Tab-separated table of C-alpha atoms and ligand atoms in Angstrom:
chain	number	residue	atom	x	y	z
A	1	ASP	CA	-5.334	-38.249	-35.444
A	2	GLY	CA	-6.663	-37.425	-31.832
A	3	ASP	CA	-4.264	-33.848	-31.391
A	4	GLU	CA	-5.363	-31.697	-33.849
A	5	ASP	CA	-5.425	-29.352	-31.176
A	6	GLY	CA	-1.816	-29.781	-30.168
A	7	ASP	CA	-2.832	-29.339	-26.793
A	8	THR	CA	-0.672	-31.733	-24.060
A	9	GLY	CA	-3.641	-33.748	-23.995
A	10	VAL	CA	-4.248	-32.065	-19.366
A	11	ALA	CA	-7.292	-30.575	-18.818
A	12	LEU	CA	-6.859	-28.585	-16.048
A	13	LYS	CA	-9.851	-27.069	-14.214
A	14	THR	CA	-9.691	-23.072	-13.735
A	15	ARG	CA	-12.586	-21.317	-12.388
A	16	PRO	CA	-13.062	-18.131	-13.857
A	17	LYS	CA	-12.083	-14.849	-11.349
A	18	THR	CA	-14.947	-13.505	-9.951
A	19	ALA	CA	-14.423	-10.123	-8.700
A	20	ARG	CA	-14.391	-9.793	-4.937
A	21	PRO	CA	-14.672	-6.637	-3.316
A	22	PRO	CA	-12.477	-5.547	-0.679
A	23	MET	CA	-13.407	-6.033	2.958
A	24	TYR	CA	-12.578	-3.054	5.453
A	25	LYS	CA	-10.696	-4.041	9.403
A	26	VAL	CA	-12.176	-1.692	11.974
A	27	LEU	CA	-9.833	-0.849	14.492
A	28	MET	CA	-10.786	0.907	17.767
A	29	LEU	CA	-7.704	3.109	18.971
A	30	ASN	CA	-6.217	3.930	22.586
A	31	ASP	CA	-6.768	7.305	24.677
A	32	ASP	CA	-6.167	8.471	28.069
A	33	TYR	CA	-9.273	8.859	29.197
A	34	THR	CA	-12.220	6.952	27.857
A	35	PRO	CA	-13.558	4.739	30.806
A	36	MET	CA	-12.931	0.916	30.103
A	37	GLU	CA	-16.507	0.197	31.027
A	38	PHE	CA	-17.883	2.464	28.206
A	39	VAL	CA	-15.301	0.931	25.539
A	40	THR	CA	-16.431	-2.122	26.450
A	41	TYR	CA	-20.267	-1.425	26.262
A	42	VAL	CA	-20.012	0.241	22.995
A	43	LEU	CA	-18.373	-2.886	21.668
A	44	GLU	CA	-20.991	-5.773	23.070
A	45	ARG	CA	-23.437	-2.729	21.724
A	46	ILE	CA	-22.212	-2.051	18.198
A	47	PHE	CA	-20.500	-5.313	17.336
A	48	GLY	CA	-22.515	-7.768	19.150
A	49	LEU	CA	-19.550	-8.768	21.200
A	50	SER	CA	-20.375	-11.231	24.390
A	51	GLY	CA	-18.939	-9.432	27.859
A	52	ALA	CA	-16.199	-12.039	27.813
A	53	GLN	CA	-15.024	-11.021	24.228
A	54	ALA	CA	-15.791	-7.069	24.224
A	55	VAL	CA	-13.018	-6.793	27.645
A	56	GLU	CA	-10.263	-8.692	25.497
A	57	ILE	CA	-10.670	-5.948	23.153
A	58	MET	CA	-11.018	-3.804	25.120
A	59	LEU	CA	-7.909	-4.847	26.862
A	60	THR	CA	-5.854	-5.436	23.848
A	61	VAL	CA	-6.541	-2.262	22.620
A	62	HIS	CA	-5.458	-0.846	26.099
A	63	LYS	CA	-2.050	-2.457	26.258
A	64	LYS	CA	-1.962	-2.836	23.157
A	65	GLY	CA	-2.289	0.848	21.574
A	66	LEU	CA	-5.375	-0.480	18.826
A	67	ALA	CA	-7.002	-3.799	17.853
A	68	VAL	CA	-8.951	-5.287	15.186
A	69	VAL	CA	-12.433	-5.305	16.280
A	70	GLY	CA	-13.645	-7.091	12.537
A	71	VAL	CA	-13.522	-7.175	9.040
A	72	PHE	CA	-16.361	-5.919	6.760
A	73	SER	CA	-17.553	-4.593	4.172
A	74	HIS	CA	-17.210	-0.943	3.084
A	75	GLU	CA	-20.814	-0.482	3.873
A	76	VAL	CA	-21.262	-1.988	7.115
A	77	ALA	CA	-17.854	-0.945	8.221
A	78	GLU	CA	-18.428	2.843	7.511
A	79	THR	CA	-21.403	2.446	9.881
A	80	LYS	CA	-20.080	1.053	12.526
A	81	VAL	CA	-17.276	3.419	12.416
A	82	ALA	CA	-20.042	6.423	12.405
A	83	GLN	CA	-22.038	4.634	14.916
A	84	VAL	CA	-18.663	4.153	17.498
A	85	MET	CA	-17.853	8.320	16.444
A	86	ASP	CA	-21.616	9.146	17.332
A	87	LEU	CA	-22.069	6.955	20.611
A	88	ALA	CA	-18.505	8.567	21.793
A	89	ARG	CA	-18.585	12.146	20.687
A	90	ARG	CA	-22.683	12.031	22.260
A	91	ASN	CA	-20.954	10.940	25.710
A	92	GLN	CA	-17.911	13.181	25.721
A	93	HIS	CA	-15.171	10.679	25.638
A	94	PRO	CA	-12.288	11.171	22.749
A	95	LEU	CA	-12.615	7.946	21.681
A	96	GLN	CA	-11.424	7.203	18.263
A	97	CYS	CA	-12.703	4.279	15.480
A	98	THR	CA	-11.334	4.155	12.285
A	99	MET	CA	-11.505	1.887	9.064
A	100	GLU	CA	-8.614	0.605	6.509
A	101	LYS	CA	-8.894	-1.757	4.094
A	102	GLU	CA	-7.425	-5.108	4.481
B	201	TYC	N1	-7.023	3.318	28.080
B	201	TYC	C1	-8.078	3.622	28.448
B	201	TYC	C2	-8.501	4.235	30.212
B	201	TYC	O1	-6.973	3.272	30.953
B	201	TYC	C3	-9.087	2.215	28.147
B	201	TYC	C4	-9.451	2.566	26.461
B	201	TYC	C5	-9.082	1.225	26.090
B	201	TYC	C6	-9.676	3.454	26.049
B	201	TYC	C7	-9.292	0.946	24.670
B	201	TYC	C8	-10.059	3.082	24.703
B	201	TYC	O2	-9.886	2.277	22.457
B	201	TYC	C9	-9.741	2.342	24.433
B	201	TYC	N2	-9.640	4.276	30.895
């Protein structure tokens, strides 16, 4: 009586696992030739950063060699990397931008 299923009576609420799509870090890489002003402009233009945020990340890349600019879905990350690479190429700067699964 009362426990015909033989369980211990402790109800644990579980949520069904929902598959979340993987997210991607977009990384900016340092080089010796791209002007700081250009990198700052790209970070503002492509990633919507404020001037202060853009300078901060640009300087981190300059000092450490690379920095994560943001984390995005695969499609958005791919688009931003392509936009950065296109801007760099059109302005003949060797600036490199890549993405990496989080
Ligand atoms: N190191 C470059 C310079 O001294 C500046 C720079 C910063 C280049 C960030 C690329 O992603 C970069 N002009």
